[in-house]
Amino acid sequence: VADYLTEDVLVQQTAEVRDFLLRTSILRQLNTKVCAALVPRVDCQRMLEQLDADHLLVTPLSNDQRVRRPPSLFPDYPRNEPAREHAEEIARLHLAASGWYESEGRPVPAIDHAIEGGDHPLALDLLEQHAEQFLHQGRMRLLARWFNVLPLALLQQRSAVEIVAVWAANFTVGPGVAMAWLEQVEARHPSHAGVQAHARCMR
């Protein structure tokens, strides 16, 4: 029903509005600057104000009127629709969003979009910069979510990131799985001071 209602709304819009909604639907939150990174030829401030005035598919977040999100009535359709109409651009849109969030010092959505855009090396580059910080903050579920989708072969090339993945597994999956993984990491990096320090602490 939500798909039908959303499609019925979208089909009545101008090509500019429809294109804007579909391209920005990969975002979890909408604001003028991140929308401009994805749709640079559009006056995004004007567009968001128009969508607000028309009560169309976006609602302001209660704590920040400058940031919008898709309403709960349409949780899935906008995210699925770009795959049908703009499949060739999905990766580019995600990477543009990732770059914008990185420039704003927001590594969590930057990593999310890098993964969703299929650029796993970029996601690992970002994790090399921030994984230890997330570890110290105790954000194990967040880390585990990322590590569960990143290719193990690529992860194994980044010892500093892989050892954080072992920590995340220890606190989310369990120590048995983590210990088996830890032994493999130690065997591959017997003289890596950072890996060995983490291993001693984890044991």
PDB file of C-alpha atoms in Angstrom:
ATOM      1  CA  VAL A   1       0.000   0.000   0.000  1.00  0.00           C
ATOM      2  CA  ALA A   2       2.831   2.400   0.886  1.00  0.00           C
ATOM      3  CA  ASP A   3       4.482   1.665  -2.477  1.00  0.00           C
ATOM      4  CA  TYR A   4       1.240   2.419  -4.299  1.00  0.00           C
ATOM      5  CA  LEU A   5       0.591   5.646  -2.400  1.00  0.00           C
ATOM      6  CA  THR A   6       4.146   6.880  -2.887  1.00  0.00           C
ATOM      7  CA  GLU A   7       4.133   6.102  -6.588  1.00  0.00           C
ATOM      8  CA  ASP A   8       0.798   7.870  -6.922  1.00  0.00           C
ATOM      9  CA  VAL A   9       2.331  10.956  -5.276  1.00  0.00           C
ATOM     10  CA  LEU A  10       5.537  10.860  -7.294  1.00  0.00           C
ATOM     11  CA  VAL A  11       3.867  10.482 -10.669  1.00  0.00           C
ATOM     12  CA  GLN A  12       2.074  13.796 -10.124  1.00  0.00           C
ATOM     13  CA  GLN A  13       5.290  15.746  -9.563  1.00  0.00           C
ATOM     14  CA  THR A  14       7.383  17.679 -12.043  1.00  0.00           C
ATOM     15  CA  ALA A  15      10.440  15.955 -13.477  1.00  0.00           C
ATOM     16  CA  GLU A  16      12.693  18.195 -11.334  1.00  0.00           C
ATOM     17  CA  VAL A  17      10.922  17.306  -8.082  1.00  0.00           C
ATOM     18  CA  ARG A  18      10.756  13.623  -8.918  1.00  0.00           C
ATOM     19  CA  ASP A  19      14.447  13.521  -9.833  1.00  0.00           C
ATOM     20  CA  PHE A  20      15.386  15.348  -6.621  1.00  0.00           C
ATOM     21  CA  LEU A  21      13.358  12.979  -4.449  1.00  0.00           C
ATOM     22  CA  LEU A  22      14.757   9.878  -6.094  1.00  0.00           C
ATOM     23  CA  ARG A  23      18.395  10.988  -5.992  1.00  0.00           C
ATOM     24  CA  THR A  24      18.259  12.118  -2.379  1.00  0.00           C
ATOM     25  CA  SER A  25      16.247   9.091  -1.220  1.00  0.00           C
ATOM     26  CA  ILE A  26      19.519   7.257  -0.471  1.00  0.00           C
ATOM     27  CA  LEU A  27      19.965   9.644   2.472  1.00  0.00           C
ATOM     28  CA  ARG A  28      18.662   8.990   5.974  1.00  0.00           C
ATOM     29  CA  GLN A  29      18.473  12.731   6.632  1.00  0.00           C
ATOM     30  CA  LEU A  30      18.103  15.634   4.250  1.00  0.00           C
ATOM     31  CA  ASN A  31      19.682  19.044   4.606  1.00  0.00           C
ATOM     32  CA  THR A  32      20.571  21.672   2.061  1.00  0.00           C
ATOM     33  CA  LYS A  33      24.296  20.984   1.877  1.00  0.00           C
ATOM     34  CA  VAL A  34      24.259  17.206   1.570  1.00  0.00           C
ATOM     35  CA  CYS A  35      21.444  17.433  -0.994  1.00  0.00           C
ATOM     36  CA  ALA A  36      23.560  19.898  -2.983  1.00  0.00           C
ATOM     37  CA  ALA A  37      26.376  17.343  -3.054  1.00  0.00           C
ATOM     38  CA  LEU A  38      24.010  14.885  -4.730  1.00  0.00           C
ATOM     39  CA  VAL A  39      21.964  17.275  -6.872  1.00  0.00           C
ATOM     40  CA  PRO A  40      24.325  20.209  -7.538  1.00  0.00           C
ATOM     41  CA  ARG A  41      22.276  21.860 -10.289  1.00  0.00           C
ATOM     42  CA  VAL A  42      19.214  22.357  -8.084  1.00  0.00           C
ATOM     43  CA  ASP A  43      18.532  25.113  -5.566  1.00  0.00           C
ATOM     44  CA  CYS A  44      18.215  22.627  -2.712  1.00  0.00           C
ATOM     45  CA  GLN A  45      17.107  25.183  -0.130  1.00  0.00           C
ATOM     46  CA  ARG A  46      14.225  26.232  -2.371  1.00  0.00           C
ATOM     47  CA  MET A  47      13.388  22.626  -3.159  1.00  0.00           C
ATOM     48  CA  LEU A  48      13.238  21.534   0.487  1.00  0.00           C
ATOM     49  CA  GLU A  49      11.109  24.556   1.370  1.00  0.00           C
ATOM     50  CA  GLN A  50       8.772  23.691  -1.493  1.00  0.00           C
ATOM     51  CA  LEU A  51       8.525  20.074  -0.348  1.00  0.00           C
ATOM     52  CA  ASP A  52       7.826  21.241   3.197  1.00  0.00           C
ATOM     53  CA  ALA A  53       5.099  23.589   1.978  1.00  0.00           C
ATOM     54  CA  ASP A  54       3.549  20.817  -0.123  1.00  0.00           C
ATOM     55  CA  HIS A  55       3.815  18.288   2.755  1.00  0.00           C
ATOM     56  CA  LEU A  56       5.537  16.050   0.243  1.00  0.00           C
ATOM     57  CA  LEU A  57       7.559  13.041   1.452  1.00  0.00           C
ATOM     58  CA  VAL A  58       9.837  14.929   3.841  1.00  0.00           C
ATOM     59  CA  THR A  59       9.253  16.061   7.418  1.00  0.00           C
ATOM     60  CA  PRO A  60      11.489  18.254   9.603  1.00  0.00           C
ATOM     61  CA  LEU A  61      13.242  16.542  12.489  1.00  0.00           C
ATOM     62  CA  SER A  62      11.720  17.826  15.699  1.00  0.00           C
ATOM     63  CA  ASN A  63      15.043  19.000  17.124  1.00  0.00           C
ATOM     64  CA  ASP A  64      16.376  20.689  13.993  1.00  0.00           C
ATOM     65  CA  GLN A  65      14.129  22.398  11.459  1.00  0.00           C
ATOM     66  CA  ARG A  66      17.040  22.513   8.997  1.00  0.00           C
ATOM     67  CA  VAL A  67      17.209  18.714   8.753  1.00  0.00           C
ATOM     68  CA  ARG A  68      14.473  16.599   7.205  1.00  0.00           C
ATOM     69  CA  ARG A  69      13.764  12.903   6.899  1.00  0.00           C
ATOM     70  CA  PRO A  70      11.315  10.800   4.877  1.00  0.00           C
ATOM     71  CA  PRO A  71       8.093  10.223   6.838  1.00  0.00           C
ATOM     72  CA  SER A  72       7.402   6.817   8.333  1.00  0.00           C
ATOM     73  CA  LEU A  73       4.527   6.223   5.908  1.00  0.00           C
ATOM     74  CA  PHE A  74       7.080   5.653   3.142  1.00  0.00           C
ATOM     75  CA  PRO A  75       9.924   3.718   4.815  1.00  0.00           C
ATOM     76  CA  ASP A  76      11.083   1.573   1.918  1.00  0.00           C
ATOM     77  CA  TYR A  77       9.774   2.769  -1.407  1.00  0.00           C
ATOM     78  CA  PRO A  78      12.045   5.789  -1.947  1.00  0.00           C
ATOM     79  CA  ARG A  79      15.131   3.672  -1.204  1.00  0.00           C
ATOM     80  CA  ASN A  80      14.045   0.938  -3.606  1.00  0.00           C
ATOM     81  CA  GLU A  81      12.909   3.202  -6.418  1.00  0.00           C
ATOM     82  CA  PRO A  82      16.370   4.638  -7.301  1.00  0.00           C
ATOM     83  CA  ALA A  83      17.578   1.115  -7.962  1.00  0.00           C
ATOM     84  CA  ARG A  84      14.989   0.948 -10.729  1.00  0.00           C
ATOM     85  CA  GLU A  85      15.291   4.422 -12.224  1.00  0.00           C
ATOM     86  CA  HIS A  86      18.917   5.434 -11.519  1.00  0.00           C
ATOM     87  CA  ALA A  87      20.708   2.116 -11.031  1.00  0.00           C
ATOM     88  CA  GLU A  88      23.845   3.316 -12.796  1.00  0.00           C
ATOM     89  CA  GLU A  89      24.142   6.333 -10.508  1.00  0.00           C
ATOM     90  CA  ILE A  90      23.497   4.731  -7.119  1.00  0.00           C
ATOM     91  CA  ALA A  91      27.169   4.122  -6.356  1.00  0.00           C
ATOM     92  CA  ARG A  92      28.119   7.658  -7.401  1.00  0.00           C
ATOM     93  CA  LEU A  93      25.396   9.145  -5.208  1.00  0.00           C
ATOM     94  CA  HIS A  94      26.480   7.116  -2.186  1.00  0.00           C
ATOM     95  CA  LEU A  95      30.119   8.080  -2.694  1.00  0.00           C
ATOM     96  CA  ALA A  96      29.197  11.746  -3.056  1.00  0.00           C
ATOM     97  CA  ALA A  97      27.292  11.500   0.217  1.00  0.00           C
ATOM     98  CA  SER A  98      30.206   9.683   1.842  1.00  0.00           C
ATOM     99  CA  GLY A  99      32.626  12.405   0.759  1.00  0.00           C
ATOM    100  CA  TRP A 100      30.366  15.146   2.074  1.00  0.00           C
ATOM    101  CA  TYR A 101      29.918  13.492   5.465  1.00  0.00           C
ATOM    102  CA  GLU A 102      33.665  12.866   5.706  1.00  0.00           C
ATOM    103  CA  SER A 103      34.355  16.538   5.002  1.00  0.00           C
ATOM    104  CA  GLU A 104      31.912  17.430   7.789  1.00  0.00           C
ATOM    105  CA  GLY A 105      33.715  15.198  10.291  1.00  0.00           C
ATOM    106  CA  ARG A 106      30.870  12.683  10.473  1.00  0.00           C
ATOM    107  CA  PRO A 107      32.537   9.304   9.977  1.00  0.00           C
ATOM    108  CA  VAL A 108      29.536   7.075  10.743  1.00  0.00           C
ATOM    109  CA  PRO A 109      27.367   8.125   7.776  1.00  0.00           C
ATOM    110  CA  ALA A 110      30.532   8.480   5.661  1.00  0.00           C
ATOM    111  CA  ILE A 111      31.366   4.819   6.283  1.00  0.00           C
ATOM    112  CA  ASP A 112      27.734   3.755   5.827  1.00  0.00           C
ATOM    113  CA  HIS A 113      27.527   5.400   2.411  1.00  0.00           C
ATOM    114  CA  ALA A 114      30.934   4.092   1.321  1.00  0.00           C
ATOM    115  CA  ILE A 115      29.744   0.553   2.074  1.00  0.00           C
ATOM    116  CA  GLU A 116      26.345   1.076   0.452  1.00  0.00           C
ATOM    117  CA  GLY A 117      28.106   2.514  -2.591  1.00  0.00           C
ATOM    118  CA  GLY A 118      30.241  -0.618  -2.856  1.00  0.00           C
ATOM    119  CA  ASP A 119      33.562   1.158  -2.225  1.00  0.00           C
ATOM    120  CA  HIS A 120      34.908  -1.181   0.434  1.00  0.00           C
ATOM    121  CA  PRO A 121      38.510   0.129   0.222  1.00  0.00           C
ATOM    122  CA  LEU A 122      37.204   3.621   0.982  1.00  0.00           C
ATOM    123  CA  ALA A 123      35.195   2.283   3.915  1.00  0.00           C
ATOM    124  CA  LEU A 124      38.321   0.577   5.258  1.00  0.00           C
ATOM    125  CA  ASP A 125      40.359   3.757   4.784  1.00  0.00           C
ATOM    126  CA  LEU A 126      37.817   5.574   6.939  1.00  0.00           C
ATOM    127  CA  LEU A 127      37.795   2.764   9.479  1.00  0.00           C
ATOM    128  CA  GLU A 128      41.578   2.939   9.738  1.00  0.00           C
ATOM    129  CA  GLN A 129      41.131   6.533  10.852  1.00  0.00           C
ATOM    130  CA  HIS A 130      38.213   6.025  13.228  1.00  0.00           C
ATOM    131  CA  ALA A 131      37.876   2.376  14.310  1.00  0.00           C
ATOM    132  CA  GLU A 132      39.977   2.801  17.469  1.00  0.00           C
ATOM    133  CA  GLN A 133      37.857   5.791  18.473  1.00  0.00           C
ATOM    134  CA  PHE A 134      34.660   3.753  18.106  1.00  0.00           C
ATOM    135  CA  LEU A 135      36.293   0.913  20.032  1.00  0.00           C
ATOM    136  CA  HIS A 136      37.155   3.228  22.920  1.00  0.00           C
ATOM    137  CA  GLN A 137      33.565   4.494  22.878  1.00  0.00           C
ATOM    138  CA  GLY A 138      32.287   0.925  23.187  1.00  0.00           C
ATOM    139  CA  ARG A 139      30.339   1.044  19.910  1.00  0.00           C
ATOM    140  CA  MET A 140      30.659  -2.670  19.338  1.00  0.00           C
ATOM    141  CA  ARG A 141      27.355  -3.251  17.557  1.00  0.00           C
ATOM    142  CA  LEU A 142      28.081  -0.456  15.104  1.00  0.00           C
ATOM    143  CA  LEU A 143      31.525  -1.877  14.374  1.00  0.00           C
ATOM    144  CA  ALA A 144      30.171  -5.423  14.069  1.00  0.00           C
ATOM    145  CA  ARG A 145      27.524  -4.261  11.589  1.00  0.00           C
ATOM    146  CA  TRP A 146      30.206  -2.856   9.310  1.00  0.00           C
ATOM    147  CA  PHE A 147      32.610  -5.762   9.681  1.00  0.00           C
ATOM    148  CA  ASN A 148      29.853  -8.260   8.909  1.00  0.00           C
ATOM    149  CA  VAL A 149      29.471  -6.855   5.394  1.00  0.00           C
ATOM    150  CA  LEU A 150      33.077  -5.966   4.541  1.00  0.00           C
ATOM    151  CA  PRO A 151      34.994  -8.655   2.620  1.00  0.00           C
ATOM    152  CA  LEU A 152      37.258 -10.619   4.955  1.00  0.00           C
ATOM    153  CA  ALA A 153      40.048 -10.725   2.364  1.00  0.00           C
ATOM    154  CA  LEU A 154      40.226  -6.920   2.346  1.00  0.00           C
ATOM    155  CA  LEU A 155      39.882  -6.692   6.100  1.00  0.00           C
ATOM    156  CA  GLN A 156      42.848  -9.035   6.552  1.00  0.00           C
ATOM    157  CA  GLN A 157      45.034  -6.534   4.685  1.00  0.00           C
ATOM    158  CA  ARG A 158      44.431  -3.922   7.401  1.00  0.00           C
ATOM    159  CA  SER A 159      45.797  -5.342  10.641  1.00  0.00           C
ATOM    160  CA  ALA A 160      44.839  -2.308  12.747  1.00  0.00           C
ATOM    161  CA  VAL A 161      41.252  -2.555  11.545  1.00  0.00           C
ATOM    162  CA  GLU A 162      41.038  -6.338  11.733  1.00  0.00           C
ATOM    163  CA  ILE A 163      42.061  -6.418  15.390  1.00  0.00           C
ATOM    164  CA  VAL A 164      39.229  -3.979  16.140  1.00  0.00           C
ATOM    165  CA  ALA A 165      36.915  -6.368  14.272  1.00  0.00           C
ATOM    166  CA  VAL A 166      38.051  -9.129  16.642  1.00  0.00           C
ATOM    167  CA  TRP A 167      37.163  -6.925  19.622  1.00  0.00           C
ATOM    168  CA  ALA A 168      33.721  -6.288  18.123  1.00  0.00           C
ATOM    169  CA  ALA A 169      33.206 -10.016  17.576  1.00  0.00           C
ATOM    170  CA  ASN A 170      34.257 -10.700  21.170  1.00  0.00           C
ATOM    171  CA  PHE A 171      31.527  -8.445  22.567  1.00  0.00           C
ATOM    172  CA  THR A 172      28.758  -9.221  20.042  1.00  0.00           C
ATOM    173  CA  VAL A 173      29.211 -12.829  18.898  1.00  0.00           C
ATOM    174  CA  GLY A 174      31.204 -14.247  21.794  1.00  0.00           C
ATOM    175  CA  PRO A 175      34.719 -15.005  23.057  1.00  0.00           C
ATOM    176  CA  GLY A 176      34.943 -18.407  21.388  1.00  0.00           C
ATOM    177  CA  VAL A 177      34.599 -16.953  17.905  1.00  0.00           C
ATOM    178  CA  ALA A 178      36.844 -14.037  18.829  1.00  0.00           C
ATOM    179  CA  MET A 179      39.594 -16.292  20.178  1.00  0.00           C
ATOM    180  CA  ALA A 180      39.718 -18.400  17.019  1.00  0.00           C
ATOM    181  CA  TRP A 181      39.924 -15.238  14.927  1.00  0.00           C
ATOM    182  CA  LEU A 182      42.499 -13.692  17.243  1.00  0.00           C
ATOM    183  CA  GLU A 183      44.802 -16.699  16.854  1.00  0.00           C
ATOM    184  CA  GLN A 184      44.657 -16.301  13.066  1.00  0.00           C
ATOM    185  CA  VAL A 185      45.497 -12.600  13.304  1.00  0.00           C
ATOM    186  CA  GLU A 186      48.407 -13.279  15.655  1.00  0.00           C
ATOM    187  CA  ALA A 187      49.756 -15.956  13.314  1.00  0.00           C
ATOM    188  CA  ARG A 188      49.734 -13.535  10.399  1.00  0.00           C
ATOM    189  CA  HIS A 189      51.316 -10.693  12.393  1.00  0.00           C
ATOM    190  CA  PRO A 190      53.674 -12.290  14.944  1.00  0.00           C
ATOM    191  CA  SER A 191      55.876  -9.211  15.226  1.00  0.00           C
ATOM    192  CA  HIS A 192      53.258  -6.452  14.886  1.00  0.00           C
ATOM    193  CA  ALA A 193      53.480  -4.551  18.187  1.00  0.00           C
ATOM    194  CA  GLY A 194      49.952  -3.129  17.987  1.00  0.00           C
ATOM    195  CA  VAL A 195      48.345  -6.459  17.173  1.00  0.00           C
ATOM    196  CA  GLN A 196      50.258  -8.229  19.939  1.00  0.00           C
ATOM    197  CA  ALA A 197      49.326  -5.553  22.488  1.00  0.00           C
ATOM    198  CA  HIS A 198      45.660  -5.871  21.627  1.00  0.00           C
ATOM    199  CA  ALA A 199      45.933  -9.661  21.742  1.00  0.00           C
ATOM    200  CA  ARG A 200      47.412  -9.653  25.237  1.00  0.00           C
ATOM    201  CA  CYS A 201      44.738  -7.286  26.472  1.00  0.00           C
ATOM    202  CA  MET A 202      41.947  -9.309  24.866  1.00  0.00           C
ATOM    203  CA  ARG A 203      43.169 -12.591  26.324  1.00  0.00           C
TER     204      ARG A 203
END
